[in-house]
Amino acid sequence: MAENCIFCRIAGKEIPADLVYEDDQAVAFKDLEPQAPMHVLVIPKKHAASLLELQPEDNAIAAHILCEVIPALARKLGLAAGGFRVVVNTGEDGGQSVRHLHFHILGGRSMQWPPG
Ligand code: AMP
């Protein structure tokens, strides 16, 4: 757990969030400022500031989130039929504002490309 990390504190239940999923490695909760009718964040419980901090030993958690948690959540949240977008903002130019790795799941409307 990283000091003063808001997402570590959500994972540790120190501050409340609208949780939609939890297992021993990951947590998912509704985004506080939703950018789509459905907007959920999936985070690893183990702190990593961004994708750039992931190490080879993190392969299993990254695969777990991508291959299991996100598809299962997309189905549970009713996004599988219409499709959805997964976004991992990274660093300043990537628009990352919270320095704990998170996967945005956005759905419930048609997305545009390119993103802003
Ligand atoms: P990013 O800009 O990619 O770092 O995304 C951070 C996201 O976290 C933003 O969409 C925020 O709305 C969201 N966020 C920040 N604090 C909270 C919180 N306490 N609970 C839920 N979502 C949050």
mmCIF file of C-alpha atoms and ligand atoms in Angstrom:
data_model
loop_
_atom_site.group_PDB
_atom_site.id
_atom_site.type_symbol
_atom_site.label_atom_id
_atom_site.label_comp_id
_atom_site.label_asym_id
_atom_site.label_seq_id
_atom_site.Cartn_x
_atom_site.Cartn_y
_atom_site.Cartn_z
ATOM 1 C CA MET A 1 0.000 0.000 0.000
ATOM 2 C CA ALA A 2 1.405 3.366 -1.043
ATOM 3 C CA GLU A 3 1.086 6.286 1.322
ATOM 4 C CA ASN A 4 -1.582 8.848 0.410
ATOM 5 C CA CYS A 5 -2.763 6.794 -2.575
ATOM 6 C CA ILE A 6 -6.500 7.217 -2.903
ATOM 7 C CA PHE A 7 -6.973 3.960 -4.826
ATOM 8 C CA CYS A 8 -4.937 1.997 -2.258
ATOM 9 C CA ARG A 9 -7.251 3.458 0.361
ATOM 10 C CA ILE A 10 -10.318 2.409 -1.632
ATOM 11 C CA ALA A 11 -8.876 -1.110 -2.022
ATOM 12 C CA GLY A 12 -8.194 -1.150 1.733
ATOM 13 C CA LYS A 13 -11.754 0.062 2.516
ATOM 14 C CA GLU A 14 -10.385 3.135 4.248
ATOM 15 C CA ILE A 15 -12.508 5.347 2.064
ATOM 16 C CA PRO A 16 -15.832 4.408 0.509
ATOM 17 C CA ALA A 17 -16.464 3.671 -3.131
ATOM 18 C CA ASP A 18 -19.300 2.114 -5.092
ATOM 19 C CA LEU A 19 -17.700 -1.331 -5.441
ATOM 20 C CA VAL A 20 -18.952 -3.551 -8.252
ATOM 21 C CA TYR A 21 -16.368 -6.335 -7.986
ATOM 22 C CA GLU A 22 -13.686 -7.620 -5.636
ATOM 23 C CA ASP A 23 -11.377 -10.612 -5.404
ATOM 24 C CA ASP A 24 -8.056 -11.229 -3.702
ATOM 25 C CA GLN A 25 -6.096 -9.343 -6.375
ATOM 26 C CA ALA A 26 -8.364 -6.667 -7.821
ATOM 27 C CA VAL A 27 -11.201 -4.273 -7.050
ATOM 28 C CA ALA A 28 -13.608 -2.481 -9.371
ATOM 29 C CA PHE A 29 -15.735 0.518 -8.512
ATOM 30 C CA LYS A 30 -17.820 3.161 -10.237
ATOM 31 C CA ASP A 31 -15.954 6.268 -11.370
ATOM 32 C CA LEU A 32 -16.846 9.353 -9.322
ATOM 33 C CA GLU A 33 -17.168 11.466 -12.477
ATOM 34 C CA PRO A 34 -18.606 9.106 -15.075
ATOM 35 C CA GLN A 35 -17.807 9.867 -18.704
ATOM 36 C CA ALA A 36 -20.325 7.353 -20.046
ATOM 37 C CA PRO A 37 -23.570 5.786 -18.781
ATOM 38 C CA MET A 38 -21.399 2.993 -17.373
ATOM 39 C CA HIS A 39 -17.926 3.954 -16.175
ATOM 40 C CA VAL A 40 -16.041 1.603 -13.899
ATOM 41 C CA LEU A 41 -12.411 1.510 -12.778
ATOM 42 C CA VAL A 42 -10.597 -1.779 -12.254
ATOM 43 C CA ILE A 43 -7.468 -1.636 -10.108
ATOM 44 C CA PRO A 44 -4.936 -4.157 -8.863
ATOM 45 C CA LYS A 45 -4.859 -4.202 -5.060
ATOM 46 C CA LYS A 46 -1.069 -4.163 -5.211
ATOM 47 C CA HIS A 47 0.145 -0.634 -5.824
ATOM 48 C CA ALA A 48 1.785 0.200 -9.145
ATOM 49 C CA ALA A 49 1.855 3.844 -10.158
ATOM 50 C CA SER A 50 1.176 3.121 -13.819
ATOM 51 C CA LEU A 51 1.659 0.597 -16.608
ATOM 52 C CA LEU A 52 5.295 1.717 -16.682
ATOM 53 C CA GLU A 53 5.860 0.306 -13.196
ATOM 54 C CA LEU A 54 4.687 -3.203 -13.982
ATOM 55 C CA GLN A 55 7.357 -5.884 -13.693
ATOM 56 C CA PRO A 56 7.589 -9.399 -15.132
ATOM 57 C CA GLU A 57 6.283 -10.745 -11.807
ATOM 58 C CA ASP A 58 3.103 -8.738 -12.388
ATOM 59 C CA ASN A 59 2.207 -10.758 -15.508
ATOM 60 C CA ALA A 60 -0.303 -12.831 -13.593
ATOM 61 C CA ILE A 61 -2.259 -9.900 -12.148
ATOM 62 C CA ALA A 62 -2.249 -8.045 -15.479
ATOM 63 C CA ALA A 63 -3.536 -11.151 -17.253
ATOM 64 C CA HIS A 64 -6.100 -11.744 -14.507
ATOM 65 C CA ILE A 65 -7.510 -8.229 -14.923
ATOM 66 C CA LEU A 66 -7.489 -8.302 -18.729
ATOM 67 C CA CYS A 67 -8.489 -11.894 -19.360
ATOM 68 C CA GLU A 68 -10.867 -12.517 -16.469
ATOM 69 C CA VAL A 69 -12.028 -9.472 -14.521
ATOM 70 C CA ILE A 70 -12.763 -7.086 -17.384
ATOM 71 C CA PRO A 71 -14.661 -9.561 -19.611
ATOM 72 C CA ALA A 72 -16.654 -10.878 -16.637
ATOM 73 C CA LEU A 73 -17.485 -7.370 -15.466
ATOM 74 C CA ALA A 74 -18.442 -6.241 -18.972
ATOM 75 C CA ARG A 75 -20.937 -9.112 -19.134
ATOM 76 C CA LYS A 76 -22.216 -8.480 -15.605
ATOM 77 C CA LEU A 77 -22.682 -4.770 -16.308
ATOM 78 C CA GLY A 78 -24.579 -5.458 -19.529
ATOM 79 C CA LEU A 79 -21.883 -4.136 -21.870
ATOM 80 C CA ALA A 80 -20.981 -7.288 -23.786
ATOM 81 C CA ALA A 81 -23.649 -7.039 -26.478
ATOM 82 C CA GLY A 82 -23.107 -3.397 -27.382
ATOM 83 C CA GLY A 83 -19.370 -3.293 -26.754
ATOM 84 C CA PHE A 84 -17.297 -1.042 -24.568
ATOM 85 C CA ARG A 85 -13.929 0.683 -24.315
ATOM 86 C CA VAL A 86 -10.997 -0.025 -21.982
ATOM 87 C CA VAL A 87 -8.602 2.857 -21.359
ATOM 88 C CA VAL A 88 -5.357 2.990 -19.389
ATOM 89 C CA ASN A 89 -4.217 6.598 -19.198
ATOM 90 C CA THR A 90 -0.479 6.664 -18.513
ATOM 91 C CA GLY A 91 1.614 9.620 -17.397
ATOM 92 C CA GLU A 92 1.102 13.285 -18.023
ATOM 93 C CA ASP A 93 0.489 13.215 -21.780
ATOM 94 C CA GLY A 94 -1.715 10.174 -21.300
ATOM 95 C CA GLY A 95 -3.976 12.207 -19.029
ATOM 96 C CA GLN A 96 -3.363 10.105 -15.921
ATOM 97 C CA SER A 97 -4.529 11.942 -12.803
ATOM 98 C CA VAL A 98 -4.412 9.148 -10.194
ATOM 99 C CA ARG A 99 -1.032 7.472 -9.830
ATOM 100 C CA HIS A 100 -2.305 3.980 -9.143
ATOM 101 C CA LEU A 101 -2.708 1.792 -12.224
ATOM 102 C CA HIS A 102 -6.355 1.617 -13.281
ATOM 103 C CA PHE A 103 -8.320 0.328 -16.227
ATOM 104 C CA HIS A 104 -11.312 2.445 -17.211
ATOM 105 C CA ILE A 105 -14.254 0.458 -18.571
ATOM 106 C CA LEU A 106 -16.577 2.787 -20.468
ATOM 107 C CA GLY A 107 -19.815 1.726 -22.067
ATOM 108 C CA GLY A 108 -23.478 2.364 -22.605
ATOM 109 C CA ARG A 109 -22.969 4.815 -25.446
ATOM 110 C CA SER A 110 -21.220 4.934 -28.787
ATOM 111 C CA MET A 111 -17.559 5.969 -28.408
ATOM 112 C CA GLN A 112 -15.710 8.334 -30.711
ATOM 113 C CA TRP A 113 -12.277 7.927 -32.270
ATOM 114 C CA PRO A 114 -9.745 9.504 -32.080
ATOM 115 C CA PRO A 115 -10.078 10.328 -28.364
ATOM 116 C CA GLY A 116 -9.455 13.927 -27.320
HETATM 117 P P1 AMP B 1 -7.175 9.046 -14.816
HETATM 118 O O1 AMP B 1 -7.438 10.452 -15.205
HETATM 119 O O2 AMP B 1 -7.039 8.086 -15.957
HETATM 120 O O3 AMP B 1 -6.037 8.934 -13.824
HETATM 121 O O4 AMP B 1 -8.487 8.543 -14.074
HETATM 122 C C1 AMP B 1 -8.727 8.733 -12.729
HETATM 123 C C2 AMP B 1 -10.194 8.547 -12.534
HETATM 124 O O5 AMP B 1 -10.444 8.337 -11.167
HETATM 125 C C3 AMP B 1 -11.055 9.743 -12.963
HETATM 126 O O6 AMP B 1 -11.975 9.318 -13.961
HETATM 127 C C4 AMP B 1 -11.741 10.158 -11.668
HETATM 128 O O7 AMP B 1 -13.056 10.589 -11.877
HETATM 129 C C5 AMP B 1 -11.672 8.892 -10.844
HETATM 130 N N1 AMP B 1 -11.680 9.059 -9.407
HETATM 131 C C6 AMP B 1 -10.884 9.865 -8.675
HETATM 132 N N2 AMP B 1 -11.149 9.704 -7.364
HETATM 133 C C7 AMP B 1 -12.122 8.769 -7.285
HETATM 134 C C8 AMP B 1 -12.822 8.160 -6.199
HETATM 135 N N3 AMP B 1 -12.577 8.495 -4.927
HETATM 136 N N4 AMP B 1 -13.777 7.242 -6.486
HETATM 137 C C9 AMP B 1 -14.042 6.912 -7.761
HETATM 138 N N5 AMP B 1 -13.404 7.432 -8.820
HETATM 139 C C10 AMP B 1 -12.461 8.364 -8.594
#
